[in-house]
Coordinates of C-alpha atoms in Angstrom, one line a residue:
M24 CA -55.6 148.7 -49.1
K25 CA -53.5 151.4 -50.4
K26 CA -51.9 154.3 -49.2
F27 CA -53.3 157.8 -49.3
T28 CA -51.3 160.6 -48.7
K29 CA -53.5 163.3 -50.5
R30 CA -54.7 166.4 -48.6
M31 CA -57.0 166.2 -46.6
I32 CA -59.3 169.8 -45.7
N33 CA -59.5 170.0 -42.3
L34 CA -63.2 171.0 -41.6
A35 CA -64.3 168.1 -44.4
I36 CA -63.1 165.2 -40.9
V37 CA -64.7 167.7 -38.5
S38 CA -68.1 167.1 -40.3
V39 CA -67.8 163.4 -39.9
L40 CA -66.3 163.9 -36.6
L41 CA -69.2 165.4 -35.2
I42 CA -71.9 162.7 -37.1
T43 CA -69.6 159.9 -35.7
T44 CA -68.4 161.2 -32.8
V45 CA -64.3 159.5 -33.3
T46 CA -61.7 161.3 -32.5
A47 CA -58.8 161.1 -35.6
C48 CA -56.3 163.8 -36.9
G49 CA -57.7 165.2 -40.1
E50 CA -55.0 167.0 -42.6
S51 CA -51.7 166.7 -43.1
S52 CA -49.6 168.7 -45.8
N53 CA -49.4 167.5 -48.6
K54 CA -50.7 169.1 -51.7
A55 CA -54.3 167.2 -53.3
T56 CA -53.7 166.4 -56.7
K57 CA -54.3 163.7 -59.4
N58 CA -52.6 160.0 -59.0
E59 CA -49.7 160.4 -61.4
S60 CA -49.4 157.4 -61.7
T61 CA -52.8 155.8 -62.2
N62 CA -52.5 154.0 -65.6
V63 CA -55.2 154.4 -67.7
P64 CA -55.0 152.0 -71.1
E65 CA -56.7 152.1 -73.5
T66 CA -59.6 149.5 -74.4
N67 CA -61.4 147.7 -76.9
K68 CA -63.2 150.4 -79.2
S69 CA -66.6 147.9 -79.5
N70 CA -68.8 145.2 -78.8
E71 CA -67.3 142.9 -81.9
T72 CA -68.3 139.5 -80.0
T73 CA -71.5 137.8 -81.3
F74 CA -73.0 135.1 -80.0
T75 CA -75.4 131.8 -80.8
D76 CA -79.3 132.8 -80.4
I77 CA -80.7 129.8 -77.9
S78 CA -84.0 132.3 -76.6
A79 CA -85.5 129.2 -78.5
D80 CA -84.2 127.1 -75.3
I81 CA -84.6 129.7 -72.8
R82 CA -87.6 131.2 -73.6
G83 CA -90.5 129.9 -70.9
N84 CA -88.6 126.8 -70.6
T85 CA -89.8 125.9 -66.9
A86 CA -86.9 122.8 -66.8
P87 CA -84.1 124.1 -67.4
T88 CA -81.1 120.8 -68.3
A89 CA -77.9 121.9 -66.3
E90 CA -76.1 122.2 -70.4
Q91 CA -79.1 125.1 -70.9
I92 CA -78.3 126.0 -66.5
E93 CA -74.5 126.3 -67.3
E94 CA -74.8 128.3 -70.3
V95 CA -76.8 131.2 -69.2
N96 CA -75.5 131.9 -66.2
S97 CA -71.2 130.7 -67.3
T98 CA -70.6 132.6 -70.3
L99 CA -71.9 136.1 -71.4
N100 CA -74.4 134.5 -73.8
D101 CA -77.7 136.8 -73.9
S102 CA -79.7 136.1 -76.8
Y103 CA -82.9 135.3 -74.2
L104 CA -83.5 138.6 -72.6
G105 CA -86.2 140.8 -74.5
D106 CA -86.1 144.6 -74.6
I107 CA -88.9 144.8 -71.7
F108 CA -88.6 149.0 -71.0
D109 CA -88.8 152.0 -72.7
Q110 CA -85.2 152.3 -73.9
V111 CA -82.6 148.5 -74.4
I112 CA -80.4 148.2 -72.1
P113 CA -76.5 148.5 -73.8
N114 CA -74.7 145.0 -73.6
D115 CA -71.5 146.0 -74.5
Y116 CA -68.7 142.8 -73.2
S117 CA -65.6 144.1 -75.0
A118 CA -63.1 144.4 -71.9
Y119 CA -64.3 140.8 -70.5
P120 CA -63.0 138.9 -69.7
F121 CA -60.6 140.7 -68.5
K122 CA -56.6 141.3 -70.2
E123 CA -55.0 140.7 -66.8
S124 CA -55.3 139.1 -63.9
V125 CA -56.3 141.7 -60.8
T126 CA -58.4 141.8 -57.3
L127 CA -59.7 145.3 -56.5
D128 CA -59.8 145.4 -52.9
V129 CA -64.4 147.4 -52.8
W130 CA -65.9 149.1 -48.8
I131 CA -69.1 148.5 -48.3
P132 CA -71.0 149.6 -45.7
A133 CA -72.5 146.3 -44.2
N134 CA -76.1 144.6 -44.8
R135 CA -76.8 142.8 -40.9
N136 CA -78.9 140.1 -43.9
I137 CA -74.6 139.2 -45.7
P138 CA -72.5 137.9 -43.6
N139 CA -69.8 138.0 -46.6
M140 CA -69.8 139.2 -48.5
N141 CA -67.0 138.2 -50.8
D142 CA -69.4 134.4 -51.0
H143 CA -72.2 136.1 -51.8
A144 CA -73.4 134.4 -54.7
V145 CA -73.1 137.5 -57.5
H146 CA -71.1 139.3 -56.7
K147 CA -69.3 136.0 -57.6
Q148 CA -70.7 135.1 -61.1
V149 CA -69.9 138.6 -61.6
E150 CA -66.4 137.9 -61.4
K151 CA -66.5 134.8 -63.4
L152 CA -67.8 137.2 -66.1
T153 CA -66.0 139.7 -66.1
G154 CA -62.8 138.3 -65.8
I155 CA -62.1 140.6 -62.1
K156 CA -61.3 139.3 -58.4
V157 CA -62.8 141.0 -56.2
N158 CA -62.0 141.7 -52.2
F159 CA -64.6 143.3 -50.7
I160 CA -63.5 145.3 -46.7
T161 CA -66.8 145.6 -44.9
P162 CA -66.8 147.1 -41.6
P163 CA -69.3 145.7 -39.0
V164 CA -72.8 146.2 -38.8
G165 CA -73.9 149.5 -37.4
Q166 CA -70.3 151.1 -37.7
E167 CA -70.3 152.2 -40.7
A168 CA -70.1 155.6 -39.9
D169 CA -66.8 155.7 -37.7
A170 CA -65.0 153.1 -39.8
F171 CA -65.3 155.6 -43.3
T172 CA -64.4 158.5 -41.0
L173 CA -61.4 156.5 -39.5
M174 CA -60.3 155.1 -43.1
I175 CA -60.4 158.6 -44.8
S176 CA -58.0 160.8 -41.8
S177 CA -56.1 157.3 -42.0
G178 CA -55.3 157.4 -45.7
E179 CA -55.6 154.4 -46.6
L180 CA -57.7 153.9 -49.7
P181 CA -59.5 151.3 -51.2
D182 CA -59.8 150.8 -55.1
I183 CA -63.7 151.6 -55.2
I184 CA -66.3 153.4 -52.7
I185 CA -69.1 152.4 -52.7
E186 CA -71.5 154.9 -51.6
P187 CA -69.1 157.5 -51.5
N188 CA -71.3 160.7 -50.9
R189 CA -70.8 160.0 -47.8
Y190 CA -67.5 162.0 -48.1
P191 CA -67.8 165.3 -46.1
G192 CA -68.9 167.9 -49.0
G193 CA -70.2 164.8 -51.6
M194 CA -68.2 163.1 -54.4
E195 CA -67.1 166.8 -55.8
A196 CA -65.5 167.2 -52.7
G197 CA -64.2 164.2 -52.8
V198 CA -62.4 164.8 -56.3
K199 CA -61.5 168.4 -54.8
D200 CA -59.1 166.5 -51.8
G201 CA -57.9 164.2 -53.9
A202 CA -59.6 161.4 -52.4
Y203 CA -61.7 160.1 -55.8
L204 CA -61.0 160.8 -59.4
E205 CA -62.2 162.5 -61.6
L206 CA -64.0 159.7 -64.4
T207 CA -65.8 162.9 -67.3
D208 CA -62.7 162.6 -69.4
L209 CA -63.0 158.1 -68.9
M210 CA -66.4 157.3 -68.9
E211 CA -67.2 157.0 -72.5
K212 CA -63.7 154.6 -73.6
N213 CA -64.2 152.6 -70.5
A214 CA -67.1 152.4 -69.3
P215 CA -69.8 152.4 -72.8
N216 CA -72.4 151.1 -71.2
Y217 CA -72.7 153.0 -68.1
T218 CA -72.5 155.7 -70.6
A219 CA -75.2 154.6 -73.3
W220 CA -77.3 154.0 -70.4
R221 CA -76.9 157.0 -68.8
N222 CA -77.5 159.6 -72.2
S223 CA -80.7 157.2 -73.2
D224 CA -83.0 159.1 -70.9
E225 CA -82.4 163.5 -70.1
L226 CA -83.9 162.5 -66.6
R227 CA -81.2 160.1 -65.6
R228 CA -78.7 161.8 -68.3
K229 CA -79.1 164.8 -65.2
T230 CA -79.3 163.5 -62.2
T231 CA -76.0 161.3 -63.1
V232 CA -73.9 164.8 -64.0
T233 CA -72.7 167.6 -62.1
D234 CA -73.4 171.6 -62.7
S235 CA -70.5 172.1 -64.4
G236 CA -70.8 168.9 -66.7
K237 CA -68.3 166.4 -64.4
L238 CA -69.0 162.5 -64.1
L239 CA -67.8 161.9 -60.8
G240 CA -68.5 157.9 -60.2
F241 CA -71.8 155.0 -61.1
Y242 CA -75.0 156.6 -60.7
G243 CA -77.1 153.4 -59.9
I244 CA -80.0 155.0 -62.4
A245 CA -83.3 152.8 -63.2
P246 CA -85.5 152.0 -65.7
Y247 CA -87.8 154.4 -65.5
S248 CA -88.9 157.0 -61.3
E249 CA -89.6 153.7 -58.7
W250 CA -93.3 154.1 -56.7
T251 CA -92.7 156.5 -53.8
W252 CA -91.9 153.6 -50.9
F253 CA -93.1 154.9 -47.1
G254 CA -95.9 155.5 -45.6
M255 CA -99.4 154.6 -43.7
L256 CA -100.2 151.0 -43.5
I257 CA -103.1 149.7 -41.9
K258 CA -104.0 145.8 -40.1
K259 CA -107.8 145.0 -42.0
E260 CA -108.1 143.5 -38.7
A261 CA -108.3 147.1 -36.8
L262 CA -110.9 148.1 -39.6
E263 CA -112.6 145.4 -39.0
K264 CA -112.8 144.7 -35.2
T265 CA -113.3 149.0 -35.1
G266 CA -116.2 149.6 -38.2
M267 CA -114.6 152.3 -39.8
D268 CA -113.6 153.0 -43.0
I269 CA -109.2 154.1 -44.3
P270 CA -108.8 157.4 -41.9
N271 CA -108.1 160.3 -44.6
T272 CA -107.8 164.0 -42.5
I273 CA -106.2 164.5 -39.1
D274 CA -109.0 164.7 -37.6
E275 CA -110.6 161.1 -39.0
W276 CA -107.5 159.1 -38.1
Y277 CA -107.6 160.9 -34.5
A278 CA -110.9 159.1 -34.1
F279 CA -110.5 155.5 -35.7
L280 CA -107.2 156.1 -33.4
K281 CA -108.7 156.0 -30.5
K282 CA -111.6 153.3 -31.1
C283 CA -108.8 151.4 -31.7
Q284 CA -107.1 152.1 -28.0
E285 CA -111.3 150.7 -27.5
V286 CA -111.4 147.8 -28.8
G287 CA -107.5 146.3 -27.5
Y288 CA -105.3 148.4 -29.1
K289 CA -102.7 149.9 -27.0
E290 CA -100.0 151.9 -28.7
P291 CA -102.5 151.8 -32.0
L292 CA -100.2 153.6 -34.3
N293 CA -96.6 152.6 -34.2
Y294 CA -94.6 156.2 -34.6
G295 CA -90.8 156.0 -34.5
S296 CA -89.3 155.2 -37.4
N297 CA -85.3 153.6 -37.9
Y298 CA -85.3 154.9 -41.6
G299 CA -85.4 158.7 -39.9
Q300 CA -87.5 158.4 -36.4
I301 CA -90.3 161.0 -35.8
F302 CA -90.0 163.1 -39.2
T303 CA -90.9 161.1 -42.0
G304 CA -92.6 164.0 -43.8
I305 CA -96.3 162.0 -43.2
I306 CA -98.6 163.0 -40.7
N307 CA -96.2 166.4 -40.6
G308 CA -96.4 166.7 -44.3
A309 CA -99.7 166.6 -43.4
Y310 CA -99.0 171.0 -41.8
G311 CA -97.1 171.5 -44.7
V312 CA -94.4 171.0 -41.8
W313 CA -91.7 168.6 -44.4
D314 CA -89.0 166.8 -42.7
W315 CA -86.1 169.4 -44.0
T316 CA -85.9 170.6 -47.7
F317 CA -89.0 171.3 -49.8
L318 CA -90.2 173.3 -53.2
D319 CA -92.8 176.0 -52.2
E320 CA -95.6 177.2 -53.7
N321 CA -93.4 179.6 -56.4
G322 CA -90.6 176.3 -56.3
K323 CA -88.3 177.6 -54.5
V324 CA -86.7 176.8 -52.0
A325 CA -88.2 176.0 -48.4
W326 CA -87.2 175.0 -43.9
G327 CA -90.2 172.0 -43.7
P328 CA -89.7 172.9 -39.5
A329 CA -89.9 176.4 -40.1
Q330 CA -93.7 177.0 -41.5
P331 CA -96.8 178.5 -40.2
K332 CA -98.5 175.3 -38.5
A333 CA -95.5 174.1 -37.1
K334 CA -96.6 174.8 -33.6
E335 CA -100.3 173.2 -34.9
Y336 CA -98.8 170.6 -35.6
L337 CA -96.2 169.7 -32.4
A338 CA -99.2 170.2 -30.7
T339 CA -101.3 167.3 -32.3
M340 CA -98.7 164.7 -31.8
Q341 CA -98.2 165.9 -28.0
K342 CA -101.8 165.3 -27.5
W343 CA -101.6 161.6 -29.0
N344 CA -98.4 161.4 -27.5
K345 CA -100.2 162.6 -24.1
E346 CA -103.5 159.8 -24.8
G347 CA -100.7 156.5 -26.2
L348 CA -101.9 156.6 -29.0
L349 CA -98.2 156.2 -30.0
N350 CA -95.8 153.6 -29.2
R351 CA -93.8 154.4 -26.2
D352 CA -90.5 153.5 -27.0
W353 CA -90.8 155.8 -30.4
A354 CA -87.8 158.5 -30.6
T355 CA -86.4 155.2 -29.7
A356 CA -86.7 151.9 -31.6
D357 CA -84.4 150.2 -33.8
F358 CA -85.6 147.7 -37.4
N359 CA -85.9 145.0 -34.5
Q360 CA -88.3 145.8 -32.3
R361 CA -90.4 148.1 -34.0
M362 CA -91.4 145.1 -35.9
A363 CA -91.4 142.9 -33.0
S364 CA -94.3 146.0 -32.1
G365 CA -96.1 146.4 -35.5
I366 CA -97.1 142.1 -34.9
S367 CA -98.4 142.4 -31.5
D368 CA -101.9 143.2 -30.9
N369 CA -100.7 146.9 -29.8
T370 CA -99.9 147.7 -32.9
A371 CA -102.8 148.3 -35.7
V372 CA -101.4 151.8 -37.8
M373 CA -96.9 151.1 -38.8
M374 CA -95.3 154.3 -41.1
D375 CA -93.7 151.9 -43.5
S376 CA -92.6 150.2 -46.4
P377 CA -95.5 147.8 -47.4
D378 CA -92.6 145.8 -49.3
T379 CA -91.4 144.8 -45.6
L380 CA -94.8 144.1 -44.0
W381 CA -96.1 141.4 -46.8
S382 CA -93.0 140.0 -45.3
Y383 CA -93.0 140.7 -41.8
W384 CA -97.0 140.6 -41.2
K385 CA -98.6 138.5 -44.1
Q386 CA -95.8 136.0 -45.9
Q387 CA -94.2 134.9 -41.5
N388 CA -97.2 136.7 -39.4
N389 CA -100.7 136.0 -41.9
I390 CA -101.3 139.9 -41.4
D391 CA -103.3 141.2 -44.0
F392 CA -102.6 145.5 -44.6
V393 CA -104.7 147.6 -45.9
G394 CA -102.7 151.0 -47.2
A395 CA -103.7 155.2 -46.7
L396 CA -102.5 157.6 -48.4
N397 CA -100.9 160.4 -46.3
P398 CA -103.2 162.0 -43.6
V399 CA -104.6 165.8 -45.5
L400 CA -106.0 168.8 -43.0
N401 CA -109.3 169.1 -44.9
E402 CA -111.6 166.8 -46.9
S403 CA -110.7 169.3 -50.0
D404 CA -106.8 168.6 -49.7
K405 CA -104.4 166.8 -51.9
S406 CA -103.0 164.3 -50.1
A407 CA -98.9 164.9 -50.8
T408 CA -95.8 163.8 -50.6
T409 CA -91.8 165.0 -50.6
Y410 CA -90.7 161.8 -52.6
K411 CA -90.2 161.6 -55.6
N412 CA -88.0 159.3 -57.6
F413 CA -86.0 161.0 -60.2
M414 CA -85.2 157.6 -61.7
R415 CA -81.8 157.2 -59.5
A416 CA -82.2 154.1 -56.6
G417 CA -80.6 152.0 -55.5
T418 CA -77.0 153.8 -54.7
S419 CA -73.2 155.8 -55.8
A420 CA -69.3 153.6 -56.8
A421 CA -66.1 155.8 -57.1
I422 CA -63.0 155.0 -58.0
T423 CA -60.1 156.5 -55.9
T424 CA -56.7 157.5 -56.6
Q425 CA -55.0 155.3 -55.2
A426 CA -57.4 152.9 -57.7
D427 CA -53.5 150.5 -59.9
N428 CA -56.0 149.6 -62.6
V429 CA -59.0 152.5 -63.5
E430 CA -60.0 150.8 -65.8
A431 CA -60.8 147.1 -64.3
A432 CA -62.1 149.0 -61.4
M433 CA -64.8 151.0 -64.6
A434 CA -64.8 147.5 -65.8
W435 CA -66.5 145.7 -63.3
L436 CA -68.2 148.9 -62.6
D437 CA -69.6 148.9 -65.8
F438 CA -70.7 145.2 -66.1
A439 CA -73.8 145.9 -63.9
Y440 CA -75.8 148.0 -66.8
S441 CA -75.6 145.6 -69.1
K442 CA -77.8 144.0 -70.2
K443 CA -76.3 140.9 -69.0
G444 CA -74.9 142.5 -65.7
W445 CA -79.5 143.7 -65.4
E446 CA -80.0 140.5 -64.5
I447 CA -77.4 138.8 -62.4
Y448 CA -77.6 141.8 -60.3
N449 CA -81.7 141.7 -60.5
Y450 CA -82.8 138.7 -60.4
G451 CA -79.7 136.1 -59.3
E452 CA -78.7 132.6 -61.0
Y453 CA -80.7 131.0 -63.1
G454 CA -82.2 128.0 -62.1
K455 CA -82.4 128.8 -58.8
V456 CA -83.4 131.6 -58.7
H457 CA -84.5 132.9 -62.1
L458 CA -86.3 131.9 -65.2
I459 CA -87.1 133.2 -68.4
D460 CA -90.6 134.3 -69.6
E461 CA -91.8 133.7 -72.7
N462 CA -91.5 137.6 -73.8
G463 CA -87.2 137.1 -72.7
K464 CA -87.8 138.7 -68.9
P465 CA -86.5 137.5 -66.1
Y466 CA -88.9 135.9 -63.2
F467 CA -88.9 134.0 -59.7
H468 CA -90.4 130.5 -60.4
K469 CA -92.4 129.0 -57.6
D470 CA -89.7 126.8 -56.1
S471 CA -87.1 130.1 -56.5
Y472 CA -84.6 129.9 -53.9
M473 CA -86.1 133.8 -53.3
Y474 CA -89.4 131.2 -51.8
N475 CA -87.8 129.3 -51.1
D476 CA -84.3 128.9 -48.8
P477 CA -82.5 126.0 -47.8
D478 CA -81.6 127.6 -44.7
G479 CA -85.2 128.6 -44.2
Q480 CA -84.5 131.8 -44.9
P481 CA -87.6 134.6 -45.7
V482 CA -87.6 137.4 -48.5
A483 CA -86.6 140.3 -46.2
V484 CA -83.8 138.3 -45.3
T485 CA -83.4 136.4 -49.2
I486 CA -84.0 140.0 -52.0
S487 CA -80.6 140.5 -50.4
K488 CA -79.1 137.1 -50.4
Y489 CA -80.0 135.4 -53.7
R490 CA -79.7 139.4 -55.9
V491 CA -78.7 142.8 -55.1
H492 CA -81.4 145.3 -53.6
Q493 CA -79.0 148.2 -53.5
W494 CA -76.0 149.1 -56.0
P495 CA -74.6 150.5 -58.3
N496 CA -76.7 149.2 -61.7
I497 CA -79.7 149.2 -63.7
R498 CA -81.3 148.8 -60.3
D499 CA -85.4 147.3 -61.7
E500 CA -87.5 147.5 -58.4
H501 CA -90.8 146.8 -60.2
N502 CA -90.3 143.2 -60.9
S503 CA -87.8 142.7 -59.4
N504 CA -88.5 143.0 -55.5
P505 CA -89.1 139.6 -54.8
N506 CA -92.3 141.6 -51.8
I507 CA -94.1 143.0 -55.1
V508 CA -93.4 140.4 -57.2
A509 CA -94.4 137.0 -55.2
E510 CA -97.6 135.4 -56.1
G511 CA -100.1 136.9 -54.3
S512 CA -98.7 139.6 -53.3
Y513 CA -100.0 143.8 -52.8
S514 CA -97.3 145.4 -51.3
G515 CA -96.5 147.4 -55.5
D516 CA -100.3 148.3 -56.0
I517 CA -100.0 149.9 -52.9
R518 CA -97.0 151.2 -53.3
K519 CA -98.2 152.1 -56.9
Y520 CA -102.1 153.9 -55.1
W521 CA -100.0 156.3 -53.1
T522 CA -97.7 157.5 -56.0
E523 CA -100.9 158.0 -58.3
N524 CA -102.7 159.7 -56.2
M525 CA -100.1 161.4 -54.5
D526 CA -98.3 165.0 -55.2
A527 CA -95.0 165.1 -54.7
S528 CA -94.7 168.2 -56.1
V529 CA -92.7 169.8 -53.7
T530 CA -89.6 167.4 -53.6
R531 CA -86.8 169.2 -54.3
P532 CA -84.0 167.1 -57.0
P533 CA -81.5 165.7 -56.0
I534 CA -79.2 168.7 -55.5
T535 CA -75.4 169.4 -55.1
F536 CA -73.2 171.3 -54.1
T537 CA -69.6 173.5 -54.3
Q538 CA -66.6 172.5 -52.0
E539 CA -67.4 175.5 -50.0
E540 CA -71.3 174.6 -49.6
A541 CA -70.1 171.7 -48.3
S542 CA -68.4 172.4 -46.5
R543 CA -71.2 174.8 -44.8
E544 CA -73.7 173.3 -45.6
A545 CA -73.2 169.8 -43.3
E546 CA -72.2 172.5 -40.6
L547 CA -75.5 174.3 -40.7
G548 CA -77.4 171.1 -41.6
N549 CA -76.0 169.3 -38.6
Q550 CA -76.7 172.4 -36.9
L551 CA -80.3 173.1 -37.4
S552 CA -80.9 168.9 -37.6
T553 CA -80.2 168.3 -34.1
L554 CA -82.1 171.5 -33.0
R555 CA -84.6 170.2 -34.8
S556 CA -84.8 166.5 -33.0
E557 CA -84.0 167.7 -29.4
Y558 CA -86.7 170.1 -29.8
F559 CA -89.0 168.5 -31.5
A560 CA -89.0 165.2 -29.6
K561 CA -89.1 166.5 -26.3
I562 CA -92.3 169.3 -28.0
I563 CA -94.1 165.7 -28.6
K564 CA -92.9 164.6 -25.6
G565 CA -94.5 166.7 -22.8
E566 CA -91.5 167.9 -21.5
L567 CA -91.9 171.9 -23.1
P568 CA -94.4 173.5 -24.4
V569 CA -95.5 173.7 -28.2
D570 CA -94.5 177.3 -27.3
A571 CA -91.0 177.2 -26.9
Y572 CA -90.8 176.3 -30.9
D573 CA -91.4 179.9 -30.9
K574 CA -87.3 179.6 -29.2
F575 CA -86.3 177.1 -31.1
L576 CA -87.8 179.0 -34.9
N577 CA -85.1 181.6 -33.3
E578 CA -81.8 179.9 -32.7
A579 CA -82.5 177.9 -36.0
K580 CA -82.7 181.6 -37.9
K581 CA -79.8 182.9 -35.0
M582 CA -77.3 179.6 -36.3
G583 CA -78.3 180.7 -39.8
L584 CA -81.1 179.7 -40.7
D585 CA -81.4 181.6 -44.0
E586 CA -78.6 181.3 -45.1
F587 CA -79.0 177.1 -45.3
I588 CA -81.4 177.5 -47.1
S589 CA -79.8 180.2 -50.1
I590 CA -77.5 177.4 -50.9
H591 CA -79.8 175.2 -50.6
Q592 CA -81.5 177.8 -53.5
A593 CA -78.0 178.0 -54.9
A594 CA -77.9 174.4 -56.0
L595 CA -81.3 174.1 -57.3
D596 CA -80.8 177.5 -59.6
R597 CA -77.5 175.5 -61.5
Y598 CA -78.9 172.1 -61.3
N599 CA -81.9 173.5 -63.4
K600 CA -80.0 174.4 -66.0
R601 CA -78.2 171.5 -66.2

């Protein structure tokens, strides 16, 4: 990595340290300016390449020859791919193969299923097609936050950072501090596919630009708004053993969980979640006590933990916990512990993703399950959620001011938004992993490595091993998630059912903060989050009485809750004007 000698704002580094507890030096004396040595040459203006139409040979072919497989995997020919979305995916390949030899350093968080990202088949194929080599820099699993802090504070930056919003204050702060490159004036020229795709839909455009109209990076932007992915999942056998219907109201849930206890499920509800521990917006949402910020009935920003029925919610959960309805390790259980608990005879219900449980419950342990809507207080209430996908999916990427070849960095990222890139990132290698149907749509065939891994790995692993699940690209979740499209799978049906039957009007859109707001928002957010976690957990455990909530709320207000909400409201007002 190259040396980053730009000024680092001390408060920003402190914000990261509050999260990671890593000690680092956070300020240097040099003023932050754009790297003047960065060279951005002119690119080709348009794609003049034409390909022989091979759709007749590839579409519907279930036994392609070695030559056909080579043609699809080793060339930019995309003539066999159909247009399956409302907007046509762009296919400008004029930058490839890149005109000079380049190797990009790319920092990326670890994936527990990928020991070495540099060996990933998808990235190797992209490297071959683009002519741009990549060296992935990946910290150990679980050490991503610390590694990012040390990277920023040391001043050593790669060419590209995946998940750049880890920077204190977000991407805009990173640009202002001189760490990330603003791409507004470069995007149309050097990223024609990303530019065309984000501009092909107003929501995609609106959620990938700052309030001031700046383009700071590449975002994962989908062809559609993805279905709700997280909720209440019940083992079918629990419904059969109890003889009860799927619960709806909080009272019905209590009766169901008590009955589950009676028939042998010792800890019927797996309450903890490594996606946010107890704050999942599922049970608490019934009381309007959403996890964090949400939109009230007037479309204004409000803070969930401060809502009127919070004490009622906490009293309910304290009672459930005291009666043993929750898993005892709910406050500390990690992913593996939760999955082990989930497949045991102690658990009847999990709050999780049906995609994940399709793998862990159904495929690996033959446990059938159903999805339930988020609970409500009264039978007449409509189930609600604070999850709404704004065509933003996957993750994002920023190019640093130390990138030696900005044009190459943008070209490499831009490939993910081309039609060929859509195929490769979502569906992996043609032949071994996917084939093309009669309409030009990729699919995982019955002998696909996705479902028949030579190493015997389950889909929970192959979902990331043979394709890329989280990336700045056109993520085609509904069609390329192997858990959703597997033969007999109903995880997609559950997600679609949730999406179509739960009110998501309370969901706050993806807003951005100014640098000044971001520093203060992070400071207040960290304090409020710590306060909420401490009080809510202790009250639910019975270590504090429910009335301790009053002290919690007073402390939150003294910390600056009103200011915190006003910062979010100002950002929402600007978003609405984009």
